[in-house]
Each structure stands twice: as C-alpha cells, then as structure tokens.
C-alpha cells in the first residue's frame, strides 16, 4: 500500500497531459521527433545534406508519417536532378496530393526553422537509424512471440524466419561505409606482410591437388567459385575430394560444410569413405565386403573421418534464405572455413511468382557472392551445364556460354572451373594412340585474381577419387609436385597416392551410375 501511495503521489505531482504517448502505463516506440525535424530542415537548407543522409537512412526510418512523405518527396526530387528546398518540396507534395497530409506548406516551412545548419546531420541520421532499428526489432520480436504461441507453428521454420528478418535489417540498413586509400593500403600491406612470413605458397583453403593450388594458391576468402560440368562427369566426386582434402589437412585442417540438395548424407558419407579407404563404392553401397575390406574400412576410413570437421546438410529444396541462416550458424558456431553447395540449380530463390527461373538463379548467385564476402570464406557452388555442349559437333570442352540458365553466374563468380573428361564422350586415346581413360581436365575458364590454366587429374571414380598429374598449357611439370607445407605436409596427409613420376593405376568409370546408387537410402549413417 505504501508503494502504491508513493506512486500515486508522484503521479499527482506531474502536470496533466492529453498526449496518450506519455501516459504512465503506455509504451511508446523508440523515436526522435526533434531529430527528424532537424534532418528534414537541414536537407531543405543545404544542397549536400541530402547526399550525406541518404547513405544512412531511408524514408521508412522516420517515425512520423508526415516526415516519411516529406523525405520521399526529397528522394523524388533528387532522382529528377532537381534542387531540394522548401519550395520544390512543397510543389512535389502538391503533385502527389500529399501536401495537406503533411500539414500544409506552413509545416514544411516550419521545418527549415528547426535547425540552423546541417553541421551535425550525419550524427542525427545515425541516431535516427538506431531508433528505427529498435522499432523493427520490437516489431519482429512481437511477431515471433505471437507465432511461438501457436501450437501448429513449425519451430524450425520460425527460427529460420526470425534469422532472415534480423539479417534483412543488417543487410538493408547497416551498410559499410567507404574506405579511404590510406586505410585500404594499410589492410593490403598487413595481408602482404602476413603472406611473406608464410613458408608455404598456399594462402587460402588448400584443394589437395598441387597443380591446382599453384594456380589458385588455395581457395581464397570471399571468393565465389563455380564448379560446372555435364551430369555424371564427376562434379560431386571432385567436390567431396575438396571437402576431404581441406578437412583432413595434416597440419591445418579447415572445417568444411557440404550442402547437398540432391543426395542424402548417407550417400555422401559412403562416397567419402570409398575415397578415404580406397574400397570400391559399389562394394560399400551394397555392403558386399570381405573381412579384410571391412577392417580396412574401419581403420583407413571410419577412424580418421569420425573426428574430421566435416558438416553435411542434406535438406532438400533449400532456399537461399534458409541457406544463409544455416551458413552463418556454421561459421559462428563451428568456425567453418569453406562451404560447398551441390548444386546451384536445385536451390530455390525468393519464391516470387512474377520472376522467371533465370531471374531466380541470378538472385541466388548474387546472394552467394554477397554471403561469401560477408563471411570471408570461399563458397564453391556446383552447377550444371546446358545441353549446348552435347549439340556441338566440334570440341565438347565446356565454355562460359554453356553455363545453364543464367549469365549472372558467370558475372558473379570470382572463378569458374569446368570439369571435362574425354572418355565421357568415348574418346579413350590421344593423338599418339595412348590411353587417356580416366583423364580429367580441370579447366579454369574465369579467374578474377589469377591466370587461366587447365589442370590434368586422373579420375578413379570406382573409389570416388581424383589424383594429380600436372598442368596443360602452363608452366608446371607433368608429374606435379606438392607445394611446401608447414611441418612437413605432403601427399600422404591429403590421402593422395602420388609417386613423384605421375604414374597411377586408373580405373575408368562413370559417376552416378545405377549400380552405385542402389542401396544408398537403406545404408546406416556413420
């Protein structure tokens, strides 16, 4: 009772008011009306003021509806390259029949009297943005609370939706400002000094193939790499080799996430086990193993892999927004240093019914590039090639124009790599009559930060494994050599079988054949 009396006495001392926003038990959304007036007044007073604030705030950042309409009028004037002042804003509001809604010409003129200059307009705009973000967070939280109380709500969809809405705030309103040349030079020099101190040539995530690493110096942070080929050439097998080689590096293992929209995690694990243990995939998938092979599987396959930092997500029909949320969690929680997607064309976009598939793929590729830059990790996206390759009578070697469904893939990618196997087109010998079964060309067709080369590998697709042979048309020897790695790293740590001379036992096979896929879904997870 004493506490209630104290409260009543305090309330009684306050000056009565009719403004419902100041009632004791009400909650007012975060706002700064005086700053809104000062910003609008400054924009109409000085020419450069609008350019300073438009990089920070938008019309929806204003709390008062009239202020939103006035700022939109300023935006329209700027788009028309017209001056922004009290008179032009009034005329613009007249043309859209909104002048009376904002309080008339008198209210617009009153705003210019609320501030003397635009000296502190950027600070005012940032405070206004903070208030807007607070309001958005309150709004999103309210929606989440409401949905969480509904029994039929899918909690995982709700979680993804919440993360997506939070990310939209960051993506749309918290944009990075520019760097001056001094800051940019300092960052570049810091990176150069760091690379100079390294004893090995690889500055990114190692691929495990020496000839490829000599061209790329490893998969670089913030890069979007497109790995493209026709179906059944060996995209998934090669991508899983990259996963295993990075995650099982002998001195510096890199956690890797593999998103498969096509295969189950059990199927993928069996392929990794086949490459790691060097037991034929067909035998593993059917469980047709001799006792010695089962022991080999346990010792060479399962035991080394069970502690490796590999994360597999086999969610079907994954959309770009769900992928972004999962990728962020993996990077923040598990320190994932590379992400691979199998494959790009199976991913869905925003779900806009008015957009065609080409626009959707463009949106996906653009978002993947933005995400790679945000997380500062390489993202490798597998992609299908169009049938134009098959219809060509001349060379079947893929070209950039063969990328399926969107030219935006080529535009957004930092690197485009094609996988080409001559024996896929029943070309089993070269001009000298020598067998080239299993020979695989890794053709770098676009490399934003390096040279274009064709790397020669040997495919042993019966065990889902690729092995290094060298470079075609480059400066590398045919046999290839491992780049120097810290603490004596070498082929053994990557699971390679190089003998120094580039000679390998090659088993020709086509990936994804029916004999390999049989029994995958029934296989137990490892």
Short mmCIF file of C-alpha atoms in Angstrom, two decimals:
data_model
loop_
_atom_site.label_atom_id
_atom_site.label_comp_id
_atom_site.label_asym_id
_atom_site.label_seq_id
_atom_site.Cartn_x
_atom_site.Cartn_y
_atom_site.Cartn_z
CA UNK A 1 0.00 0.00 0.00
CA UNK A 2 2.88 2.35 0.85
CA UNK A 3 4.45 1.76 -2.56
CA UNK A 4 1.13 2.40 -4.31
CA UNK A 5 0.68 5.63 -2.31
CA UNK A 6 4.15 6.78 -3.29
CA UNK A 7 3.39 6.11 -6.95
CA UNK A 8 0.08 7.98 -6.71
CA UNK A 9 1.79 10.95 -5.05
CA UNK A 10 4.43 11.04 -7.78
CA UNK A 11 1.79 10.87 -10.49
CA UNK A 12 -0.19 13.56 -8.78
CA UNK A 13 2.75 15.93 -8.91
CA UNK A 14 3.00 15.57 -12.70
CA UNK A 15 1.37 18.11 -14.95
CA UNK A 16 -1.79 16.65 -16.54
CA UNK A 17 -1.47 15.89 -20.23
CA UNK A 18 -3.78 14.78 -23.01
CA UNK A 19 -0.97 13.10 -25.01
CA UNK A 20 -1.65 9.37 -24.83
CA UNK A 21 2.00 8.62 -25.68
CA UNK A 22 3.11 9.98 -22.29
CA UNK A 23 0.62 8.01 -20.19
CA UNK A 24 2.32 6.19 -17.32
CA UNK A 25 1.37 2.66 -18.30
CA UNK A 26 1.80 3.02 -22.05
CA UNK A 27 4.87 2.09 -24.10
CA UNK A 28 6.00 4.45 -26.80
CA UNK A 29 8.05 3.04 -29.70
CA UNK A 30 11.60 4.45 -29.76
CA UNK A 31 11.59 7.70 -31.72
CA UNK A 32 13.31 11.08 -32.01
CA UNK A 33 10.84 13.54 -33.49
CA UNK A 34 13.05 16.56 -32.88
CA UNK A 35 15.90 14.90 -34.82
CA UNK A 36 13.53 14.04 -37.66
CA UNK A 37 12.56 17.69 -37.93
CA UNK A 38 16.19 18.80 -37.78
CA UNK A 39 17.21 16.36 -40.56
CA UNK A 40 14.40 17.42 -42.88
CA UNK A 41 15.10 21.09 -42.19
CA UNK A 42 18.82 20.65 -42.95
CA UNK A 43 18.09 18.73 -46.16
CA UNK A 44 15.96 21.66 -47.41
CA UNK A 45 18.55 24.21 -46.33
CA UNK A 46 21.80 22.87 -47.77
CA UNK A 47 22.42 21.09 -51.05
CA UNK A 48 24.94 18.49 -49.79
CA UNK A 49 22.86 17.48 -46.77
CA UNK A 50 20.65 15.05 -48.66
CA UNK A 51 23.67 13.21 -50.12
CA UNK A 52 25.08 12.79 -46.61
CA UNK A 53 21.95 11.25 -45.10
CA UNK A 54 20.70 9.12 -47.99
CA UNK A 55 23.63 6.72 -47.41
CA UNK A 56 22.44 6.21 -43.82
CA UNK A 57 18.65 6.39 -43.70
CA UNK A 58 15.59 5.85 -45.85
CA UNK A 59 12.09 7.29 -45.71
CA UNK A 60 10.78 4.43 -43.55
CA UNK A 61 13.33 5.30 -40.85
CA UNK A 62 11.17 8.31 -39.89
CA UNK A 63 8.57 7.61 -37.23
CA UNK A 64 6.14 10.42 -38.12
CA UNK A 65 4.12 9.66 -41.25
CA UNK A 66 4.30 13.28 -42.45
CA UNK A 67 8.08 13.18 -42.20
CA UNK A 68 8.20 9.99 -44.27
CA UNK A 69 6.19 11.66 -47.01
CA UNK A 70 8.40 14.77 -46.99
CA UNK A 71 11.60 12.71 -47.20
CA UNK A 72 10.12 10.67 -50.09
CA UNK A 73 9.44 13.96 -51.89
CA UNK A 74 13.11 14.86 -51.39
CA UNK A 75 14.12 11.48 -52.84
CA UNK A 76 11.97 12.05 -55.93
CA UNK A 77 13.48 15.48 -56.46
CA UNK A 78 16.98 14.01 -56.20
CA UNK A 79 16.09 11.35 -58.77
CA UNK A 80 14.97 14.11 -61.15
CA UNK A 81 18.23 16.04 -60.52
CA UNK A 82 16.19 18.94 -59.19
CA UNK A 83 17.23 21.17 -56.26
CA UNK A 84 15.82 20.30 -52.85
CA UNK A 85 14.45 23.27 -50.91
CA UNK A 86 11.26 24.34 -49.19
CA UNK A 87 9.55 25.50 -52.40
CA UNK A 88 10.44 22.47 -54.57
CA UNK A 89 9.39 20.06 -51.79
CA UNK A 90 6.03 21.83 -51.45
CA UNK A 91 5.48 21.60 -55.21
CA UNK A 92 6.40 17.92 -55.24
CA UNK A 93 3.94 17.21 -52.42
CA UNK A 94 1.26 19.12 -54.33
CA UNK A 95 1.84 16.98 -57.41
CA UNK A 96 1.27 13.80 -55.39
CA UNK A 97 -1.68 15.36 -53.47
CA UNK A 98 0.08 14.85 -50.15
CA UNK A 99 0.64 18.46 -49.08
CA UNK A 100 -2.44 18.57 -46.83
CA UNK A 101 -1.49 15.20 -45.31
CA UNK A 102 1.82 16.56 -44.04
CA UNK A 103 0.32 19.71 -42.52
CA UNK A 104 0.44 22.08 -45.48
CA UNK A 105 3.10 24.47 -46.72
CA UNK A 106 3.27 26.13 -43.29
CA UNK A 107 4.50 22.90 -41.64
CA UNK A 108 7.15 22.38 -44.36
CA UNK A 109 8.43 25.92 -43.90
CA UNK A 110 8.42 25.42 -40.12
CA UNK A 111 10.88 22.53 -40.51
CA UNK A 112 13.51 24.80 -42.03
CA UNK A 113 13.35 26.93 -38.88
CA UNK A 114 14.08 23.90 -36.65
CA UNK A 115 17.78 23.90 -37.50
CA UNK A 116 20.42 26.49 -38.30
CA UNK A 117 22.72 24.31 -40.46
CA UNK A 118 23.50 20.74 -41.46
CA UNK A 119 26.70 20.58 -39.40
CA UNK A 120 25.69 17.51 -37.35
CA UNK A 121 23.29 15.92 -39.79
CA UNK A 122 25.20 12.63 -40.14
CA UNK A 123 25.17 12.11 -36.35
CA UNK A 124 21.48 12.92 -36.26
CA UNK A 125 20.81 10.44 -39.08
CA UNK A 126 22.67 7.65 -37.29
CA UNK A 127 20.70 8.21 -34.10
CA UNK A 128 17.50 8.16 -36.15
CA UNK A 129 18.60 4.87 -37.73
CA UNK A 130 19.19 3.38 -34.28
CA UNK A 131 15.67 4.32 -33.22
CA UNK A 132 14.26 2.77 -36.39
CA UNK A 133 16.21 -0.47 -35.83
CA UNK A 134 14.88 -0.60 -32.27
CA UNK A 135 11.34 -0.31 -33.59
CA UNK A 136 11.96 -3.04 -36.18
CA UNK A 137 13.39 -5.37 -33.53
CA UNK A 138 10.34 -4.77 -31.34
CA UNK A 139 8.07 -5.48 -34.32
CA UNK A 140 9.93 -8.67 -35.28
CA UNK A 141 10.02 -9.86 -31.67
CA UNK A 142 6.28 -9.33 -31.36
CA UNK A 143 5.63 -11.37 -34.49
CA UNK A 144 7.90 -14.16 -33.25
CA UNK A 145 6.20 -14.23 -29.84
CA UNK A 146 2.77 -14.42 -31.49
CA UNK A 147 3.81 -17.25 -33.80
CA UNK A 148 5.57 -19.12 -30.97
CA UNK A 149 2.29 -19.34 -29.05
CA UNK A 150 0.57 -21.07 -31.98
CA UNK A 151 0.73 -24.84 -31.45
CA UNK A 152 0.78 -25.65 -35.17
CA UNK A 153 3.86 -23.47 -35.84
CA UNK A 154 6.91 -25.30 -37.14
CA UNK A 155 9.56 -24.10 -34.70
CA UNK A 156 12.44 -24.62 -37.14
CA UNK A 157 10.70 -22.62 -39.86
CA UNK A 158 10.01 -19.94 -37.25
CA UNK A 159 13.69 -19.91 -36.29
CA UNK A 160 14.79 -19.54 -39.93
CA UNK A 161 12.19 -16.82 -40.46
CA UNK A 162 13.42 -14.93 -37.40
CA UNK A 163 17.03 -15.13 -38.54
CA UNK A 164 16.07 -13.98 -42.01
CA UNK A 165 14.20 -10.94 -40.70
CA UNK A 166 17.10 -9.98 -38.45
CA UNK A 167 19.50 -10.41 -41.35
CA UNK A 168 17.33 -8.19 -43.56
CA UNK A 169 17.83 -5.36 -41.08
CA UNK A 170 21.59 -5.81 -41.20
CA UNK A 171 21.66 -6.22 -44.97
CA UNK A 172 19.34 -3.33 -45.81
CA UNK A 173 20.24 -0.70 -43.24
CA UNK A 174 23.69 -1.36 -41.75
CA UNK A 175 25.80 -0.80 -44.84
CA UNK A 176 29.56 -0.50 -44.66
CA UNK A 177 30.97 2.94 -45.38
CA UNK A 178 33.76 3.51 -47.89
CA UNK A 179 37.47 3.26 -47.02
CA UNK A 180 39.92 5.95 -47.98
CA UNK A 181 43.08 4.87 -49.79
CA UNK A 182 45.14 5.11 -46.59
CA UNK A 183 43.00 2.56 -44.75
CA UNK A 184 42.84 0.30 -47.79
CA UNK A 185 46.64 0.42 -48.20
CA UNK A 186 47.16 -0.45 -44.54
CA UNK A 187 44.94 -3.51 -44.88
CA UNK A 188 46.67 -4.59 -48.08
CA UNK A 189 50.12 -4.17 -46.52
CA UNK A 190 49.06 -6.16 -43.46
CA UNK A 191 47.95 -9.04 -45.68
CA UNK A 192 51.15 -8.89 -47.76
CA UNK A 193 53.32 -8.99 -44.62
CA UNK A 194 51.34 -11.95 -43.32
CA UNK A 195 51.81 -13.85 -46.59
CA UNK A 196 55.54 -13.05 -46.68
CA UNK A 197 56.01 -14.74 -43.32
CA UNK A 198 54.34 -17.93 -44.52
CA UNK A 199 56.63 -20.78 -45.51
CA UNK A 200 54.12 -22.28 -47.94
CA UNK A 201 52.63 -20.80 -51.10
CA UNK A 202 49.03 -21.56 -50.23
CA UNK A 203 47.23 -18.52 -48.79
CA UNK A 204 43.71 -19.93 -48.87
CA UNK A 205 41.98 -23.26 -48.25
CA UNK A 206 44.06 -25.99 -49.95
CA UNK A 207 42.41 -28.09 -52.67
CA UNK A 208 44.77 -31.01 -52.08
CA UNK A 209 45.88 -31.00 -55.72
CA UNK A 210 49.35 -29.41 -56.06
CA UNK A 211 48.97 -28.24 -59.65
CA UNK A 212 45.62 -26.62 -58.89
CA UNK A 213 46.94 -24.95 -55.74
CA UNK A 214 49.85 -23.50 -57.73
CA UNK A 215 47.33 -21.60 -59.85
CA UNK A 216 44.81 -20.65 -57.16
CA UNK A 217 47.07 -20.53 -54.07
CA UNK A 218 44.16 -22.28 -52.39
CA UNK A 219 40.50 -21.25 -52.38
CA UNK A 220 40.55 -17.60 -51.33
CA UNK A 221 38.33 -15.95 -48.68
CA UNK A 222 35.27 -14.08 -50.04
CA UNK A 223 35.50 -15.85 -53.43
CA UNK A 224 32.53 -17.47 -55.14
CA UNK A 225 33.79 -20.43 -57.17
CA UNK A 226 31.53 -22.11 -59.71
CA UNK A 227 32.39 -25.75 -60.46
CA UNK A 228 30.46 -26.81 -63.57
CA UNK A 229 30.13 -29.93 -65.70
CA UNK A 230 27.63 -32.08 -67.53
CA UNK A 231 25.75 -34.70 -65.48
CA UNK A 232 27.74 -37.81 -64.45
CA UNK A 233 31.15 -36.30 -65.25
CA UNK A 234 32.21 -36.26 -61.59
CA UNK A 235 31.22 -32.94 -60.00
CA UNK A 236 30.11 -34.40 -56.69
CA UNK A 237 33.07 -36.78 -56.51
CA UNK A 238 35.51 -33.93 -57.13
CA UNK A 239 33.73 -31.67 -54.63
CA UNK A 240 33.88 -34.38 -51.96
CA UNK A 241 37.62 -34.72 -52.65
CA UNK A 242 37.92 -30.99 -51.92
CA UNK A 243 35.96 -31.46 -48.69
CA UNK A 244 38.14 -34.33 -47.51
CA UNK A 245 41.42 -32.69 -48.54
CA UNK A 246 40.63 -29.45 -46.67
CA UNK A 247 39.12 -31.01 -43.54
CA UNK A 248 41.86 -33.65 -43.24
CA UNK A 249 44.86 -31.43 -43.94
CA UNK A 250 47.79 -32.88 -41.94
CA UNK A 251 48.84 -29.60 -40.29
CA UNK A 252 46.00 -27.11 -40.71
CA UNK A 253 42.58 -28.79 -41.11
CA UNK A 254 39.83 -26.43 -42.26
CA UNK A 255 36.23 -27.13 -41.17
CA UNK A 256 34.05 -27.58 -44.26
CA UNK A 257 30.26 -27.60 -44.72
CA UNK A 258 28.70 -29.51 -47.61
CA UNK A 259 25.12 -28.68 -48.60
CA UNK A 260 23.62 -31.41 -50.77
CA UNK A 261 20.26 -30.78 -52.40
CA UNK A 262 20.49 -33.97 -54.46
CA UNK A 263 21.88 -36.80 -52.29
CA UNK A 264 21.32 -37.94 -48.72
CA UNK A 265 24.03 -37.65 -46.09
CA UNK A 266 24.39 -41.46 -46.07
CA UNK A 267 25.13 -41.46 -49.80
CA UNK A 268 27.71 -38.72 -49.42
CA UNK A 269 29.40 -40.39 -46.47
CA UNK A 270 29.73 -43.63 -48.42
CA UNK A 271 31.45 -41.76 -51.25
CA UNK A 272 33.86 -40.11 -48.81
CA UNK A 273 34.53 -43.48 -47.18
CA UNK A 274 35.26 -45.05 -50.56
CA UNK A 275 37.86 -42.40 -51.38
CA UNK A 276 39.40 -42.47 -47.92
CA UNK A 277 39.60 -46.27 -47.56
CA UNK A 278 40.17 -46.93 -51.30
CA UNK A 279 37.46 -49.59 -51.32
CA UNK A 280 35.16 -49.58 -54.35
CA UNK A 281 31.98 -47.56 -53.86
CA UNK A 282 29.88 -50.36 -55.30
CA UNK A 283 31.06 -52.73 -52.57
CA UNK A 284 30.44 -50.20 -49.80
CA UNK A 285 26.98 -49.27 -51.07
CA UNK A 286 25.93 -52.93 -51.25
CA UNK A 287 27.68 -53.97 -48.05
CA UNK A 288 29.48 -56.65 -50.04
CA UNK A 289 32.77 -56.52 -48.14
CA UNK A 290 35.27 -59.23 -47.34
CA UNK A 291 36.56 -59.40 -43.77
CA UNK A 292 39.85 -57.74 -44.67
CA UNK A 293 37.99 -55.00 -46.55
CA UNK A 294 35.75 -54.37 -43.56
CA UNK A 295 38.82 -53.99 -41.34
CA UNK A 296 40.35 -51.69 -43.95
CA UNK A 297 37.15 -49.63 -43.97
CA UNK A 298 37.27 -49.29 -40.20
CA UNK A 299 40.98 -48.45 -39.97
CA UNK A 300 41.53 -46.26 -43.05
CA UNK A 301 38.02 -44.88 -43.49
CA UNK A 302 35.83 -44.52 -40.43
CA UNK A 303 38.50 -43.92 -37.77
CA UNK A 304 40.20 -40.92 -39.48
CA UNK A 305 36.90 -39.44 -40.63
CA UNK A 306 34.94 -39.59 -37.38
CA UNK A 307 36.96 -36.71 -35.88
CA UNK A 308 37.29 -34.64 -39.05
CA UNK A 309 35.50 -31.25 -39.11
CA UNK A 310 33.03 -32.05 -41.91
CA UNK A 311 29.41 -30.91 -41.66
CA UNK A 312 26.77 -32.23 -44.07
CA UNK A 313 23.32 -30.74 -44.66
CA UNK A 314 21.08 -32.74 -46.98
CA UNK A 315 17.97 -30.55 -46.76
CA UNK A 316 16.01 -30.90 -49.99
CA UNK A 317 14.56 -27.84 -51.76
CA UNK A 318 16.74 -25.49 -49.70
CA UNK A 319 16.10 -21.83 -50.48
CA UNK A 320 18.73 -19.10 -50.45
CA UNK A 321 17.39 -17.50 -47.26
CA UNK A 322 17.49 -20.75 -45.26
CA UNK A 323 20.96 -21.42 -46.62
CA UNK A 324 22.24 -18.04 -45.49
CA UNK A 325 20.92 -18.57 -41.96
CA UNK A 326 22.49 -22.04 -41.73
CA UNK A 327 25.78 -20.84 -43.20
CA UNK A 328 26.07 -18.08 -40.62
CA UNK A 329 25.41 -20.50 -37.75
CA UNK A 330 28.02 -22.93 -39.08
CA UNK A 331 30.64 -20.21 -39.39
CA UNK A 332 29.88 -18.68 -35.97
CA UNK A 333 29.47 -21.94 -34.05
CA UNK A 334 31.79 -24.38 -35.84
CA UNK A 335 34.31 -21.97 -37.41
CA UNK A 336 33.58 -23.37 -40.88
CA UNK A 337 36.17 -22.09 -43.35
CA UNK A 338 34.64 -23.25 -46.65
CA UNK A 339 31.16 -24.10 -47.92
CA UNK A 340 30.25 -26.27 -50.91
CA UNK A 341 26.77 -26.44 -52.49
CA UNK A 342 25.64 -29.37 -54.66
CA UNK A 343 24.17 -27.95 -56.75
CA UNK A 344 23.14 -24.40 -57.66
CA UNK A 345 20.19 -25.14 -59.95
CA UNK A 346 18.40 -27.16 -57.25
CA UNK A 347 18.32 -24.21 -54.88
CA UNK A 348 15.22 -22.01 -54.83
CA UNK A 349 15.15 -18.24 -54.60
CA UNK A 350 12.77 -15.73 -53.06
CA UNK A 351 9.61 -17.50 -54.19
CA UNK A 352 8.43 -14.51 -56.22
CA UNK A 353 5.84 -15.87 -58.64
CA UNK A 354 6.43 -13.00 -61.05
CA UNK A 355 10.11 -13.86 -61.61
CA UNK A 356 11.29 -16.45 -64.11
CA UNK A 357 13.90 -19.13 -63.42
CA UNK A 358 16.74 -17.09 -64.93
CA UNK A 359 15.99 -14.17 -62.61
CA UNK A 360 15.76 -16.57 -59.68
CA UNK A 361 19.18 -18.09 -60.44
CA UNK A 362 20.59 -14.58 -60.81
CA UNK A 363 19.28 -13.71 -57.35
CA UNK A 364 20.78 -16.88 -55.88
CA UNK A 365 24.23 -16.36 -57.41
CA UNK A 366 24.28 -12.72 -56.35
CA UNK A 367 23.35 -13.66 -52.77
CA UNK A 368 26.01 -16.37 -52.67
CA UNK A 369 28.67 -13.84 -53.66
CA UNK A 370 27.44 -11.36 -51.03
CA UNK A 371 27.46 -14.10 -48.39
CA UNK A 372 30.99 -15.22 -49.29
CA UNK A 373 32.16 -11.64 -48.87
CA UNK A 374 30.26 -11.20 -45.61
CA UNK A 375 31.57 -14.42 -44.02
CA UNK A 376 35.05 -14.03 -45.59
CA UNK A 377 35.18 -17.68 -46.67
CA UNK A 378 35.25 -19.34 -50.11
CA UNK A 379 31.91 -20.71 -51.32
CA UNK A 380 32.04 -23.36 -54.04
CA UNK A 381 28.78 -23.87 -55.92
CA UNK A 382 28.38 -26.80 -58.29
CA UNK A 383 26.47 -26.04 -61.46
CA UNK A 384 25.02 -27.90 -64.41
CA UNK A 385 25.93 -27.07 -67.98
CA UNK A 386 23.40 -26.66 -70.75
CA UNK A 387 22.86 -29.27 -73.48
CA UNK A 388 24.60 -26.94 -75.93
CA UNK A 389 27.79 -28.86 -75.16
CA UNK A 390 26.30 -32.07 -76.50
CA UNK A 391 24.92 -30.45 -79.66
CA UNK A 392 28.28 -29.04 -80.72
CA UNK A 393 29.91 -31.11 -83.45
CA UNK A 394 33.34 -29.68 -82.81
CA UNK A 395 35.01 -29.58 -79.39
CA UNK A 396 32.97 -30.74 -76.41
CA UNK A 397 35.15 -28.78 -74.00
CA UNK A 398 32.80 -26.52 -71.97
CA UNK A 399 32.74 -22.76 -72.44
CA UNK A 400 31.45 -19.93 -70.25
CA UNK A 401 28.43 -19.56 -72.52
CA UNK A 402 27.42 -23.14 -71.58
CA UNK A 403 26.57 -22.21 -68.00
CA UNK A 404 22.97 -23.18 -67.54
CA UNK A 405 20.01 -20.81 -67.01
CA UNK A 406 21.79 -17.55 -66.27
CA UNK A 407 24.65 -15.41 -67.46
CA UNK A 408 24.66 -13.87 -63.97
CA UNK A 409 26.51 -16.95 -62.70
CA UNK A 410 29.49 -16.05 -64.88
CA UNK A 411 29.25 -12.41 -63.84
CA UNK A 412 29.04 -13.01 -60.07
CA UNK A 413 31.69 -15.74 -59.85
CA UNK A 414 35.29 -14.93 -58.99
CA UNK A 415 36.31 -18.22 -60.56
CA UNK A 416 34.60 -20.59 -62.98
CA UNK A 417 36.01 -24.11 -63.28
CA UNK A 418 34.86 -26.75 -65.76
CA UNK A 419 35.35 -30.49 -65.40
CA UNK A 420 35.87 -32.28 -68.71
CA UNK A 421 36.61 -35.97 -69.27
CA UNK A 422 37.43 -37.07 -72.84
CA UNK A 423 36.33 -40.65 -72.13
CA UNK A 424 32.88 -39.30 -71.19
CA UNK A 425 32.48 -38.74 -74.95
CA UNK A 426 34.04 -42.14 -75.74
CA UNK A 427 37.38 -40.59 -76.61
CA UNK A 428 39.70 -43.11 -74.94
CA UNK A 429 43.02 -42.38 -76.67
CA UNK A 430 45.07 -39.35 -77.65
CA UNK A 431 46.67 -38.46 -80.99
CA UNK A 432 49.60 -40.78 -80.21
CA UNK A 433 47.26 -43.70 -79.61
CA UNK A 434 47.95 -43.71 -75.86
CA UNK A 435 45.09 -44.50 -73.48
CA UNK A 436 43.55 -41.47 -71.74
CA UNK A 437 40.84 -43.32 -69.85
CA UNK A 438 40.14 -41.53 -66.62
CA UNK A 439 41.99 -38.39 -67.68
CA UNK A 440 40.17 -35.37 -66.30
CA UNK A 441 40.70 -31.76 -67.31
CA UNK A 442 40.05 -29.14 -64.64
CA UNK A 443 39.72 -26.06 -66.83
CA UNK A 444 39.86 -22.66 -65.12
CA UNK A 445 37.80 -20.57 -67.55
CA UNK A 446 37.49 -17.47 -65.38
CA UNK A 447 39.89 -16.36 -62.68
CA UNK A 448 39.40 -12.84 -61.42
CA UNK A 449 42.66 -12.80 -59.47
CA UNK A 450 44.89 -15.17 -61.39
CA UNK A 451 45.75 -16.99 -64.60
CA UNK A 452 43.70 -19.39 -66.70
CA UNK A 453 45.06 -22.94 -66.75
CA UNK A 454 43.93 -26.49 -67.43
CA UNK A 455 44.93 -28.93 -64.71
CA UNK A 456 45.23 -32.62 -65.59
CA UNK A 457 43.94 -35.10 -63.00
CA UNK A 458 43.29 -38.83 -63.04
CA UNK A 459 39.80 -39.95 -62.09
CA UNK A 460 39.36 -43.18 -60.20
CA UNK A 461 35.61 -42.94 -59.92
CA UNK A 462 35.24 -46.54 -58.80
CA UNK A 463 36.62 -45.27 -55.49
CA UNK A 464 35.44 -41.65 -55.97
CA UNK A 465 38.97 -40.29 -56.04
CA UNK A 466 40.97 -37.84 -58.14
CA UNK A 467 44.76 -37.75 -58.31
CA UNK A 468 47.13 -35.04 -59.53
CA UNK A 469 49.06 -35.31 -62.79
CA UNK A 470 50.07 -31.76 -63.69
CA UNK A 471 49.11 -28.80 -65.87
CA UNK A 472 48.32 -28.49 -69.57
CA UNK A 473 49.44 -25.26 -71.24
CA UNK A 474 51.03 -23.95 -68.03
CA UNK A 475 54.47 -23.78 -66.51
CA UNK A 476 54.14 -26.87 -64.37
CA UNK A 477 55.77 -30.23 -64.93
CA UNK A 478 53.67 -33.17 -65.94
CA UNK A 479 54.13 -35.06 -62.74
CA UNK A 480 53.33 -32.15 -60.48
CA UNK A 481 54.83 -31.57 -57.03
CA UNK A 482 53.35 -30.74 -53.66
CA UNK A 483 53.74 -27.14 -52.57
CA UNK A 484 55.75 -26.73 -49.43
CA UNK A 485 53.51 -27.07 -46.37
CA UNK A 486 54.24 -26.31 -42.73
CA UNK A 487 55.59 -29.18 -40.60
CA UNK A 488 56.35 -31.49 -43.48
CA UNK A 489 52.89 -31.71 -45.03
CA UNK A 490 52.69 -33.79 -48.21
CA UNK A 491 50.55 -36.03 -50.30
CA UNK A 492 50.04 -38.58 -47.57
CA UNK A 493 48.21 -36.09 -45.39
CA UNK A 494 45.74 -35.36 -48.16
CA UNK A 495 45.11 -39.01 -48.94
CA UNK A 496 46.97 -38.70 -52.26
CA UNK A 497 48.86 -41.51 -53.96
CA UNK A 498 51.47 -39.55 -55.92
CA UNK A 499 54.61 -41.47 -56.63
CA UNK A 500 56.58 -38.48 -57.87
CA UNK A 501 56.55 -39.55 -61.52
CA UNK A 502 52.87 -39.05 -62.13
CA UNK A 503 52.07 -42.71 -62.85
CA UNK A 504 48.80 -44.04 -61.46
CA UNK A 505 46.60 -47.06 -61.76
CA UNK A 506 43.46 -45.71 -63.40
CA UNK A 507 40.02 -47.28 -63.34
CA UNK A 508 37.59 -45.74 -65.81
CA UNK A 509 34.03 -45.36 -64.59
CA UNK A 510 31.06 -43.06 -64.78
CA UNK A 511 29.76 -41.47 -61.67
CA UNK A 512 26.11 -41.72 -60.52
CA UNK A 513 25.51 -44.95 -62.41
CA UNK A 514 22.59 -47.10 -61.28
CA UNK A 515 24.96 -49.70 -59.90
CA UNK A 516 26.35 -47.12 -57.49
CA UNK A 517 23.11 -45.57 -56.30
CA UNK A 518 21.48 -48.86 -55.39
CA UNK A 519 21.01 -49.36 -51.70
CA UNK A 520 22.14 -45.88 -50.64
CA UNK A 521 18.97 -44.86 -48.86
CA UNK A 522 18.96 -48.00 -46.74
CA UNK A 523 22.53 -47.55 -45.62
CA UNK A 524 23.07 -46.63 -41.95
CA UNK A 525 24.63 -43.23 -41.21
CA UNK A 526 28.21 -43.23 -39.99
#
